[in-house]
mmCIF file of C-alpha atoms and ligand atoms in Angstrom:
data_model
loop_
_atom_site.group_PDB
_atom_site.id
_atom_site.type_symbol
_atom_site.label_atom_id
_atom_site.label_comp_id
_atom_site.label_asym_id
_atom_site.label_seq_id
_atom_site.Cartn_x
_atom_site.Cartn_y
_atom_site.Cartn_z
ATOM 1 C CA UNK A 7 14.261 -5.891 -5.305
ATOM 2 C CA UNK A 8 13.233 -2.309 -6.208
ATOM 3 C CA UNK A 9 10.050 -2.060 -8.218
ATOM 4 C CA UNK A 10 10.367 -0.524 -11.667
ATOM 5 C CA UNK A 11 7.442 1.540 -12.751
ATOM 6 C CA UNK A 12 6.452 3.448 -15.854
ATOM 7 C CA UNK A 13 7.696 6.569 -14.012
ATOM 8 C CA UNK A 14 11.203 5.108 -13.650
ATOM 9 C CA UNK A 15 11.223 4.403 -17.374
ATOM 10 C CA UNK A 16 9.899 7.827 -18.355
ATOM 11 C CA UNK A 17 12.529 9.497 -16.153
ATOM 12 C CA UNK A 18 15.216 7.527 -17.960
ATOM 13 C CA UNK A 19 13.669 8.296 -21.340
ATOM 14 C CA UNK A 20 13.743 12.005 -20.470
ATOM 15 C CA UNK A 21 17.489 11.938 -19.745
ATOM 16 C CA UNK A 22 19.459 14.161 -22.114
ATOM 17 C CA UNK A 23 23.227 13.916 -22.370
ATOM 18 C CA UNK A 24 24.020 17.025 -24.435
ATOM 19 C CA UNK A 25 25.412 15.097 -27.341
ATOM 20 C CA UNK A 26 27.439 12.599 -25.289
ATOM 21 C CA UNK A 27 26.487 8.987 -26.058
ATOM 22 C CA UNK A 28 24.582 6.978 -23.464
ATOM 23 C CA UNK A 29 25.419 3.298 -22.948
ATOM 24 C CA UNK A 30 22.611 0.858 -22.263
ATOM 25 C CA UNK A 31 23.428 -2.723 -21.361
ATOM 26 C CA UNK A 32 20.868 -5.485 -21.042
ATOM 27 C CA UNK A 33 22.462 -8.606 -19.634
ATOM 28 C CA UNK A 34 20.885 -12.006 -19.244
ATOM 29 C CA UNK A 35 22.126 -13.372 -15.905
ATOM 30 C CA UNK A 36 19.512 -16.113 -15.548
ATOM 31 C CA UNK A 37 20.907 -18.735 -13.173
ATOM 32 C CA UNK A 38 18.885 -21.445 -14.923
ATOM 33 C CA UNK A 39 20.947 -20.914 -18.101
ATOM 34 C CA UNK A 40 24.185 -19.431 -16.757
ATOM 35 C CA UNK A 41 25.031 -21.590 -13.787
ATOM 36 C CA UNK A 42 28.358 -20.144 -12.688
ATOM 37 C CA UNK A 43 29.439 -16.544 -12.214
ATOM 38 C CA UNK A 44 32.092 -17.199 -14.907
ATOM 39 C CA UNK A 45 29.264 -17.929 -17.377
ATOM 40 C CA UNK A 46 27.846 -14.467 -16.714
ATOM 41 C CA UNK A 47 31.287 -12.900 -17.178
ATOM 42 C CA UNK A 48 31.667 -14.763 -20.453
ATOM 43 C CA UNK A 49 28.250 -13.520 -21.623
ATOM 44 C CA UNK A 50 29.409 -9.957 -20.908
ATOM 45 C CA UNK A 51 32.849 -10.437 -22.523
ATOM 46 C CA UNK A 52 31.258 -11.496 -25.807
ATOM 47 C CA UNK A 53 29.006 -8.426 -25.773
ATOM 48 C CA UNK A 54 31.752 -5.970 -24.865
ATOM 49 C CA UNK A 55 34.264 -7.256 -27.401
ATOM 50 C CA UNK A 56 31.874 -6.317 -30.179
ATOM 51 C CA UNK A 57 30.926 -2.948 -28.702
ATOM 52 C CA UNK A 58 34.454 -1.760 -27.841
ATOM 53 C CA UNK A 59 35.294 -1.803 -31.537
ATOM 54 C CA UNK A 60 32.345 0.422 -32.343
ATOM 55 C CA UNK A 61 32.907 2.773 -29.388
ATOM 56 C CA UNK A 62 36.428 3.630 -30.503
ATOM 57 C CA UNK A 63 37.382 7.192 -29.631
ATOM 58 C CA UNK A 64 34.532 8.037 -27.247
ATOM 59 C CA UNK A 65 36.053 8.349 -23.762
ATOM 60 C CA UNK A 66 32.704 8.557 -21.963
ATOM 61 C CA UNK A 67 31.540 5.294 -23.556
ATOM 62 C CA UNK A 68 34.816 3.537 -22.722
ATOM 63 C CA UNK A 69 34.380 4.672 -19.123
ATOM 64 C CA UNK A 70 30.778 3.336 -19.205
ATOM 65 C CA UNK A 71 31.917 -0.051 -20.494
ATOM 66 C CA UNK A 72 34.700 -0.269 -17.896
ATOM 67 C CA UNK A 73 32.243 0.558 -15.120
ATOM 68 C CA UNK A 74 29.747 -2.045 -16.371
ATOM 69 C CA UNK A 75 32.510 -4.637 -16.527
ATOM 70 C CA UNK A 76 33.697 -3.821 -12.996
ATOM 71 C CA UNK A 77 30.150 -4.020 -11.697
ATOM 72 C CA UNK A 78 29.424 -7.398 -13.285
ATOM 73 C CA UNK A 79 32.818 -8.909 -12.379
ATOM 74 C CA UNK A 80 32.376 -7.713 -8.801
ATOM 75 C CA UNK A 81 29.479 -10.146 -8.507
ATOM 76 C CA UNK A 82 25.933 -9.539 -7.353
ATOM 77 C CA UNK A 83 23.123 -11.530 -5.844
ATOM 78 C CA UNK A 84 21.560 -13.729 -8.524
ATOM 79 C CA UNK A 85 19.114 -15.554 -6.267
ATOM 80 C CA UNK A 86 16.229 -13.433 -7.558
ATOM 81 C CA UNK A 87 17.848 -11.458 -10.381
ATOM 82 C CA UNK A 88 17.573 -12.966 -13.855
ATOM 83 C CA UNK A 89 18.312 -9.893 -15.926
ATOM 84 C CA UNK A 90 20.124 -6.577 -15.576
ATOM 85 C CA UNK A 91 19.366 -3.285 -17.270
ATOM 86 C CA UNK A 92 22.262 -0.848 -16.870
ATOM 87 C CA UNK A 93 22.210 2.755 -18.040
ATOM 88 C CA UNK A 94 25.418 4.749 -18.005
ATOM 89 C CA UNK A 95 26.702 8.071 -19.239
ATOM 90 C CA UNK A 96 29.944 8.707 -17.361
ATOM 91 C CA UNK A 97 30.323 12.197 -18.727
ATOM 92 C CA UNK A 98 26.967 13.245 -17.252
ATOM 93 C CA UNK A 99 27.048 11.163 -14.057
ATOM 94 C CA UNK A 100 24.294 8.812 -15.133
ATOM 95 C CA UNK A 101 24.650 5.351 -13.579
ATOM 96 C CA UNK A 102 21.599 3.229 -12.971
ATOM 97 C CA UNK A 103 21.471 -0.523 -12.470
ATOM 98 C CA UNK A 104 18.023 -2.087 -12.556
ATOM 99 C CA UNK A 105 17.935 -5.737 -11.470
ATOM 100 C CA UNK A 106 15.040 -7.650 -13.037
ATOM 101 C CA UNK A 107 13.415 -10.846 -11.838
ATOM 102 C CA UNK A 108 12.967 -11.944 -15.482
ATOM 103 C CA UNK A 109 15.585 -12.700 -18.165
ATOM 104 C CA UNK A 110 16.378 -10.155 -20.894
ATOM 105 C CA UNK A 111 18.049 -10.403 -24.320
ATOM 106 C CA UNK A 112 21.720 -9.516 -23.836
ATOM 107 C CA UNK A 113 22.550 -6.419 -25.830
ATOM 108 C CA UNK A 114 24.590 -3.224 -25.585
ATOM 109 C CA UNK A 115 23.215 -0.114 -27.250
ATOM 110 C CA UNK A 116 25.110 3.137 -27.576
ATOM 111 C CA UNK A 117 22.855 5.992 -28.446
ATOM 112 C CA UNK A 118 21.918 9.605 -27.704
ATOM 113 C CA UNK A 119 19.414 8.440 -25.129
ATOM 114 C CA UNK A 120 18.911 5.490 -22.775
ATOM 115 C CA UNK A 121 17.458 2.532 -24.735
ATOM 116 C CA UNK A 122 14.387 1.865 -22.607
ATOM 117 C CA UNK A 123 12.436 -0.278 -25.110
ATOM 118 C CA UNK A 124 13.298 -3.653 -23.631
ATOM 119 C CA UNK A 125 12.675 -2.399 -20.096
ATOM 120 C CA UNK A 126 9.296 -1.072 -21.194
ATOM 121 C CA UNK A 127 8.520 -4.451 -22.724
ATOM 122 C CA UNK A 128 9.402 -6.224 -19.465
ATOM 123 C CA UNK A 129 7.126 -3.931 -17.469
ATOM 124 C CA UNK A 130 4.243 -4.352 -19.922
ATOM 125 C CA UNK A 131 4.669 -8.081 -19.918
ATOM 126 C CA UNK A 132 4.464 -8.321 -16.169
ATOM 127 C CA UNK A 133 1.806 -6.010 -14.845
ATOM 128 C CA UNK A 134 0.587 -6.465 -11.323
ATOM 129 C CA UNK A 135 -1.533 -9.543 -11.199
ATOM 130 C CA UNK A 136 -3.964 -10.927 -8.625
ATOM 131 C CA UNK A 137 -4.624 -14.650 -8.206
ATOM 132 C CA UNK A 138 -7.540 -15.897 -6.143
ATOM 133 C CA UNK A 139 -7.802 -19.600 -5.372
ATOM 134 C CA UNK A 140 -10.978 -20.762 -3.717
ATOM 135 C CA UNK A 141 -12.980 -23.818 -2.858
ATOM 136 C CA UNK A 142 -15.832 -24.173 -0.389
ATOM 137 C CA UNK A 143 -13.609 -23.855 2.666
ATOM 138 C CA UNK A 144 -10.343 -22.347 1.664
ATOM 139 C CA UNK A 145 -9.405 -19.106 -0.057
ATOM 140 C CA UNK A 146 -5.941 -17.854 -0.940
ATOM 141 C CA UNK A 147 -5.219 -14.539 -2.551
ATOM 142 C CA UNK A 148 -1.838 -13.611 -4.094
ATOM 143 C CA UNK A 149 -0.460 -10.516 -5.772
ATOM 144 C CA UNK A 150 2.425 -10.918 -8.211
ATOM 145 C CA UNK A 151 4.518 -8.239 -9.810
ATOM 146 C CA UNK A 152 7.151 -8.980 -12.444
ATOM 147 C CA UNK A 153 6.488 -12.610 -11.694
ATOM 148 C CA UNK A 154 7.386 -12.157 -8.017
ATOM 149 C CA UNK A 155 5.023 -12.648 -5.126
ATOM 150 C CA UNK A 156 4.556 -9.329 -3.351
ATOM 151 C CA UNK A 157 1.636 -10.054 -1.022
ATOM 152 C CA UNK A 158 -0.751 -12.800 0.002
ATOM 153 C CA UNK A 159 -3.620 -13.512 2.311
ATOM 154 C CA UNK A 160 -5.156 -16.836 3.243
ATOM 155 C CA UNK A 161 -8.324 -17.856 4.991
ATOM 156 C CA UNK A 162 -9.886 -21.111 5.998
ATOM 157 C CA UNK A 163 -13.558 -21.392 7.000
ATOM 158 C CA UNK A 164 -14.053 -24.984 8.051
ATOM 159 C CA UNK A 165 -17.442 -26.465 7.355
ATOM 160 C CA UNK A 166 -19.115 -28.838 9.819
ATOM 161 C CA UNK A 167 -18.101 -32.409 8.952
ATOM 162 C CA UNK A 168 -20.582 -34.454 10.906
ATOM 163 C CA UNK A 169 -23.820 -34.060 8.994
ATOM 164 C CA UNK A 170 -23.696 -37.555 7.492
ATOM 165 C CA UNK A 171 -24.348 -38.993 10.945
ATOM 166 C CA UNK A 172 -27.623 -37.131 11.367
ATOM 167 C CA UNK A 173 -31.166 -38.139 10.454
ATOM 168 C CA UNK A 174 -32.793 -37.429 7.088
ATOM 169 C CA UNK A 175 -34.757 -34.321 8.095
ATOM 170 C CA UNK A 176 -32.010 -32.888 10.184
ATOM 171 C CA UNK A 177 -29.586 -33.492 7.291
ATOM 172 C CA UNK A 178 -31.679 -31.224 5.041
ATOM 173 C CA UNK A 179 -31.430 -28.400 7.571
ATOM 174 C CA UNK A 180 -27.724 -28.917 8.018
ATOM 175 C CA UNK A 181 -27.097 -28.998 4.268
ATOM 176 C CA UNK A 182 -28.878 -25.668 4.031
ATOM 177 C CA UNK A 183 -26.780 -24.337 6.885
ATOM 178 C CA UNK A 184 -23.576 -25.615 5.248
ATOM 179 C CA UNK A 185 -24.504 -23.869 1.984
ATOM 180 C CA UNK A 186 -25.037 -20.643 3.891
ATOM 181 C CA UNK A 187 -21.624 -21.038 5.537
ATOM 182 C CA UNK A 188 -19.993 -21.760 2.193
ATOM 183 C CA UNK A 189 -21.635 -18.665 0.762
ATOM 184 C CA UNK A 190 -20.386 -16.621 3.714
ATOM 185 C CA UNK A 191 -16.912 -18.050 3.145
ATOM 186 C CA UNK A 192 -16.950 -16.938 -0.500
ATOM 187 C CA UNK A 193 -18.083 -13.471 0.550
ATOM 188 C CA UNK A 194 -15.087 -13.309 2.889
ATOM 189 C CA UNK A 195 -12.852 -14.510 0.059
ATOM 190 C CA UNK A 196 -14.197 -11.780 -2.237
ATOM 191 C CA UNK A 197 -13.608 -9.193 0.512
ATOM 192 C CA UNK A 198 -10.035 -10.401 1.039
ATOM 193 C CA UNK A 199 -9.388 -10.123 -2.708
ATOM 194 C CA UNK A 200 -10.748 -6.581 -2.740
ATOM 195 C CA UNK A 201 -8.628 -5.562 0.260
ATOM 196 C CA UNK A 202 -5.451 -6.635 -1.546
ATOM 197 C CA UNK A 203 -6.688 -4.858 -4.665
ATOM 198 C CA UNK A 204 -7.138 -1.632 -2.693
ATOM 199 C CA UNK A 205 -3.668 -2.013 -1.297
ATOM 200 C CA UNK A 206 -1.821 -2.916 -4.514
ATOM 201 C CA UNK A 207 -4.101 -1.989 -7.409
ATOM 202 C CA UNK A 208 -3.392 -4.994 -9.669
ATOM 203 C CA UNK A 209 -4.484 -4.874 -13.302
ATOM 204 C CA UNK A 210 -5.713 -8.414 -13.824
ATOM 205 C CA UNK A 211 -7.308 -11.042 -11.664
ATOM 206 C CA UNK A 212 -7.267 -14.731 -12.407
ATOM 207 C CA UNK A 213 -9.278 -17.205 -10.376
ATOM 208 C CA UNK A 214 -8.619 -20.866 -9.729
ATOM 209 C CA UNK A 215 -11.819 -22.484 -8.500
ATOM 210 C CA UNK A 216 -14.168 -25.367 -9.359
ATOM 211 C CA UNK A 217 -16.969 -24.333 -11.763
ATOM 212 C CA UNK A 218 -19.676 -24.455 -9.096
ATOM 213 C CA UNK A 219 -17.584 -22.334 -6.705
ATOM 214 C CA UNK A 220 -16.808 -19.855 -9.480
ATOM 215 C CA UNK A 221 -20.519 -19.526 -10.290
ATOM 216 C CA UNK A 222 -21.206 -18.553 -6.667
ATOM 217 C CA UNK A 223 -18.082 -16.443 -6.274
ATOM 218 C CA UNK A 224 -18.204 -14.263 -9.359
ATOM 219 C CA UNK A 225 -21.315 -12.252 -8.407
ATOM 220 C CA UNK A 226 -19.743 -11.563 -4.996
ATOM 221 C CA UNK A 227 -16.621 -9.953 -6.451
ATOM 222 C CA UNK A 228 -16.432 -6.181 -6.396
ATOM 223 C CA UNK A 229 -17.187 -4.703 -9.853
ATOM 224 C CA UNK A 230 -13.564 -3.447 -10.049
ATOM 225 C CA UNK A 231 -12.437 -7.046 -9.689
ATOM 226 C CA UNK A 232 -15.026 -8.467 -12.104
ATOM 227 C CA UNK A 233 -13.865 -6.097 -14.847
ATOM 228 C CA UNK A 234 -10.293 -7.315 -14.273
ATOM 229 C CA UNK A 235 -11.092 -11.005 -14.570
ATOM 230 C CA UNK A 236 -9.175 -12.875 -17.231
ATOM 231 C CA UNK A 237 -8.738 -16.563 -18.051
ATOM 232 C CA UNK A 238 -9.161 -18.933 -15.136
ATOM 233 C CA UNK A 239 -6.324 -21.181 -14.010
ATOM 234 C CA UNK A 240 -6.775 -24.788 -13.019
ATOM 235 C CA UNK A 241 -4.698 -24.982 -9.889
ATOM 236 C CA UNK A 242 -5.907 -26.594 -6.694
ATOM 237 C CA UNK A 243 -6.522 -24.343 -3.702
ATOM 238 C CA UNK A 244 -3.609 -25.963 -1.846
ATOM 239 C CA UNK A 245 -1.076 -25.716 -4.731
ATOM 240 C CA UNK A 246 2.495 -24.513 -4.125
ATOM 241 C CA UNK A 247 3.283 -20.830 -4.675
ATOM 242 C CA UNK A 248 5.609 -21.799 -7.518
ATOM 243 C CA UNK A 249 2.858 -23.725 -9.351
ATOM 244 C CA UNK A 250 0.504 -20.801 -8.829
ATOM 245 C CA UNK A 251 3.099 -18.364 -10.151
ATOM 246 C CA UNK A 252 3.730 -20.484 -13.261
ATOM 247 C CA UNK A 253 0.022 -20.780 -14.045
ATOM 248 C CA UNK A 254 -0.467 -17.040 -13.487
ATOM 249 C CA UNK A 255 2.454 -16.171 -15.795
ATOM 250 C CA UNK A 256 0.867 -18.165 -18.625
ATOM 251 C CA UNK A 257 -2.429 -16.331 -18.204
ATOM 252 C CA UNK A 258 -0.578 -13.049 -17.985
ATOM 253 C CA UNK A 259 1.329 -13.512 -21.224
ATOM 254 C CA UNK A 260 -1.825 -14.691 -23.035
ATOM 255 C CA UNK A 261 -3.553 -11.536 -21.764
ATOM 256 C CA UNK A 262 -0.701 -9.319 -22.954
ATOM 257 C CA UNK A 263 -0.630 -11.012 -26.410
ATOM 258 C CA UNK A 264 -4.373 -10.306 -26.707
ATOM 259 C CA UNK A 265 -3.924 -6.637 -25.761
ATOM 260 C CA UNK A 266 -1.198 -6.368 -28.397
ATOM 261 C CA UNK A 267 -3.405 -8.051 -31.013
ATOM 262 C CA UNK A 268 -6.206 -5.556 -30.249
ATOM 263 C CA UNK A 269 -3.801 -2.620 -30.663
ATOM 264 C CA UNK A 270 -2.474 -4.007 -33.960
ATOM 265 C CA UNK A 271 -6.034 -4.557 -35.224
ATOM 266 C CA UNK A 272 -6.863 -0.927 -34.392
ATOM 267 C CA UNK A 273 -3.795 0.083 -36.370
ATOM 268 C CA UNK A 274 -4.859 -2.053 -39.355
ATOM 269 C CA UNK A 275 -8.373 -0.570 -39.221
ATOM 270 C CA UNK A 276 -6.977 2.958 -39.031
ATOM 271 C CA UNK A 277 -4.689 2.358 -42.001
ATOM 272 C CA UNK A 278 -7.507 0.646 -43.918
ATOM 273 C CA UNK A 279 -9.877 3.559 -43.386
ATOM 274 C CA UNK A 280 -7.143 5.961 -44.463
ATOM 275 C CA UNK A 281 -6.828 8.107 -41.384
ATOM 276 C CA UNK A 282 -5.159 8.191 -37.986
ATOM 277 C CA UNK A 283 -2.833 5.304 -38.627
ATOM 278 C CA UNK A 284 0.524 4.837 -40.352
ATOM 279 C CA UNK A 285 2.996 1.976 -40.576
ATOM 280 C CA UNK A 286 6.579 1.509 -41.661
ATOM 281 C CA UNK A 287 9.673 3.217 -40.301
ATOM 282 C CA UNK A 288 9.693 6.165 -42.683
ATOM 283 C CA UNK A 289 6.103 7.235 -42.063
ATOM 284 C CA UNK A 290 6.210 6.583 -38.327
ATOM 285 C CA UNK A 291 9.311 8.740 -37.880
ATOM 286 C CA UNK A 292 7.623 11.532 -39.849
ATOM 287 C CA UNK A 293 4.528 11.585 -37.603
ATOM 288 C CA UNK A 294 6.698 11.396 -34.481
ATOM 289 C CA UNK A 295 8.529 14.507 -35.698
ATOM 290 C CA UNK A 296 5.128 16.179 -36.065
ATOM 291 C CA UNK A 297 4.141 15.053 -32.542
ATOM 292 C CA UNK A 298 0.944 13.469 -33.856
ATOM 293 C CA UNK A 299 1.334 10.029 -32.274
ATOM 294 C CA UNK A 300 -1.132 8.708 -29.727
ATOM 295 C CA UNK A 301 0.220 5.158 -29.543
ATOM 296 C CA UNK A 302 3.414 3.697 -30.951
ATOM 297 C CA UNK A 303 3.459 -0.019 -31.785
ATOM 298 C CA UNK A 304 6.767 -1.739 -32.306
ATOM 299 C CA UNK A 305 7.776 -5.372 -32.750
ATOM 300 C CA UNK A 306 9.906 -6.680 -29.911
ATOM 301 C CA UNK A 307 13.534 -6.858 -31.015
ATOM 302 C CA UNK A 308 13.114 -4.601 -34.057
ATOM 303 C CA UNK A 309 16.167 -2.498 -34.705
ATOM 304 C CA UNK A 310 17.252 -0.436 -37.724
ATOM 305 C CA UNK A 311 19.809 2.224 -38.451
ATOM 306 C CA UNK A 312 18.626 5.712 -39.361
ATOM 307 C CA UNK A 313 19.294 9.410 -39.135
ATOM 308 C CA UNK A 314 18.839 12.177 -36.609
ATOM 309 C CA UNK A 315 18.978 15.882 -37.330
ATOM 310 C CA UNK A 316 21.784 17.564 -35.396
ATOM 311 C CA UNK A 317 20.138 21.014 -35.119
ATOM 312 C CA UNK A 318 16.478 20.054 -34.518
ATOM 313 C CA UNK A 319 16.481 16.394 -33.387
ATOM 314 C CA UNK A 320 14.080 15.179 -36.120
ATOM 315 C CA UNK A 321 14.324 11.497 -37.029
ATOM 316 C CA UNK A 322 14.382 9.915 -40.473
ATOM 317 C CA UNK A 323 14.997 6.540 -42.070
ATOM 318 C CA UNK A 324 17.026 8.188 -44.831
ATOM 319 C CA UNK A 325 19.478 11.119 -44.436
ATOM 320 C CA UNK A 326 21.260 13.307 -44.669
ATOM 321 C CA UNK A 327 19.185 16.437 -45.256
ATOM 322 C CA UNK A 328 16.539 17.198 -42.592
ATOM 323 C CA UNK A 329 13.023 17.617 -44.023
ATOM 324 C CA UNK A 330 12.014 19.764 -41.048
ATOM 325 C CA UNK A 331 14.797 22.341 -40.913
ATOM 326 C CA UNK A 332 17.089 21.441 -43.847
ATOM 327 C CA UNK A 333 19.891 20.904 -41.324
ATOM 328 C CA UNK A 334 22.570 18.236 -41.501
ATOM 329 C CA UNK A 335 21.641 14.832 -40.072
ATOM 330 C CA UNK A 336 23.947 12.269 -38.476
ATOM 331 C CA UNK A 337 23.653 8.504 -38.683
ATOM 332 C CA UNK A 338 22.284 6.550 -35.714
ATOM 333 C CA UNK A 339 22.919 2.828 -35.063
ATOM 334 C CA UNK A 340 19.435 2.155 -33.807
ATOM 335 C CA UNK A 341 16.746 4.621 -34.821
ATOM 336 C CA UNK A 342 14.014 2.430 -33.283
ATOM 337 C CA UNK A 343 15.471 3.160 -29.839
ATOM 338 C CA UNK A 344 15.217 6.863 -30.654
ATOM 339 C CA UNK A 345 11.645 6.472 -31.891
ATOM 340 C CA UNK A 346 10.576 4.763 -28.650
ATOM 341 C CA UNK A 347 12.337 7.455 -26.656
ATOM 342 C CA UNK A 348 10.685 10.266 -28.630
ATOM 343 C CA UNK A 349 7.297 8.627 -28.148
ATOM 344 C CA UNK A 350 7.813 8.313 -24.396
ATOM 345 C CA UNK A 351 9.059 11.868 -24.109
ATOM 346 C CA UNK A 352 5.845 12.951 -25.890
ATOM 347 C CA UNK A 353 3.793 10.908 -23.364
ATOM 348 C CA UNK A 354 2.551 8.526 -26.070
ATOM 349 C CA UNK A 355 1.574 5.001 -25.161
ATOM 350 C CA UNK A 356 4.141 2.509 -26.410
ATOM 351 C CA UNK A 357 3.101 -1.073 -27.132
ATOM 352 C CA UNK A 358 5.958 -3.529 -27.638
ATOM 353 C CA UNK A 359 4.424 -6.470 -29.532
ATOM 354 C CA UNK A 360 5.828 -9.988 -29.253
ATOM 355 C CA UNK A 361 5.473 -12.404 -32.191
ATOM 356 C CA UNK A 362 2.758 -10.378 -33.855
ATOM 357 C CA UNK A 363 2.900 -11.383 -37.523
ATOM 358 C CA UNK A 364 0.390 -8.680 -38.538
ATOM 359 C CA UNK A 365 2.648 -5.928 -37.227
ATOM 360 C CA UNK A 366 5.710 -7.574 -38.796
ATOM 361 C CA UNK A 367 3.965 -7.492 -42.169
ATOM 362 C CA UNK A 368 3.266 -3.770 -41.696
ATOM 363 C CA UNK A 369 6.996 -3.106 -41.309
ATOM 364 C CA UNK A 370 7.422 -3.934 -37.599
ATOM 365 C CA UNK A 371 6.465 -0.438 -36.501
ATOM 366 C CA UNK A 372 3.273 1.591 -36.657
ATOM 367 C CA UNK A 373 1.500 4.489 -35.015
ATOM 368 C CA UNK A 374 -2.050 5.415 -34.118
ATOM 369 C CA UNK A 375 -2.447 9.158 -34.415
ATOM 370 C CA UNK A 376 -4.103 11.842 -32.338
ATOM 371 C CA UNK A 377 -4.937 13.864 -35.453
HETATM 372 ZN ZN1 ZN B 15 16.253 19.361 -38.508
#
């Protein structure tokens, strides 16, 4: 499965169709919910029925929808694909299918630009993640991306087993020796973790280890790894990859929720202190037009209609006269999609927040400003 990166998303966000609408289709194809291929086709039929009505009279969009339908009906490998993100603009030869190992919310969006918000959210939710499992003899290191295992390394340093049979004095020496071996084993484990980090550059590291092992292991980890440590998982060193993956995903989403909460708190502080922060659709669109945004925060699933200026591209919650150039504006089905796209095109950070009540109260969208 090809790896989607922020670069892929920014390239899509930068796509311009010269006034021809772009069709974005997110389709949930999760085999755990939709068992048969027919179920997937039905999911798509329901979506398309609704959209075809709205797309009336736009040949490029009808061609997009036909191509999407042909692609999905043609069948594709669902063994590892749980979601599809499809971007199409037939008139401008844009056709990109991005299979995702995680489910998405089924939705078709027709807009001036590719609707990359949900894709961005998926990528943020599933950063590269390292998992190190260790006990006194065994160490296993895994790297996950988008919930999929991409690399692993395992090592076993067996400790001598026979020291119970020795005499009292000798046993003391052996115990000391065993501790030294265990320490050496943990050093090797820390080295193995760092090697995979150098190779893959994961953002977070979670460790599954008994308390005593963790106490010995932590100081041995490279500082780059220590600063990436997040919640520990309680998974035995010999657990199955699937159990490890599940435990890691829980830590990962908790980590992401915390990062979102920190960003929203910064926004609240900025608004409270009266500078460098705004919230609510109207104000956020205004600062985007002025290119003042450092970070855009938006609630996952937020969508609202709005207006875009035909001559200058400015966005507004209310039309139809542009405040920037006094030009005529046209109505847009989903202005939030446009806002995310504008932010990405301006190289702003975009944080898609899931279930963050504080951001919802602020109007589901906010921006931290550069000036
Ligand atoms: Zn304008």
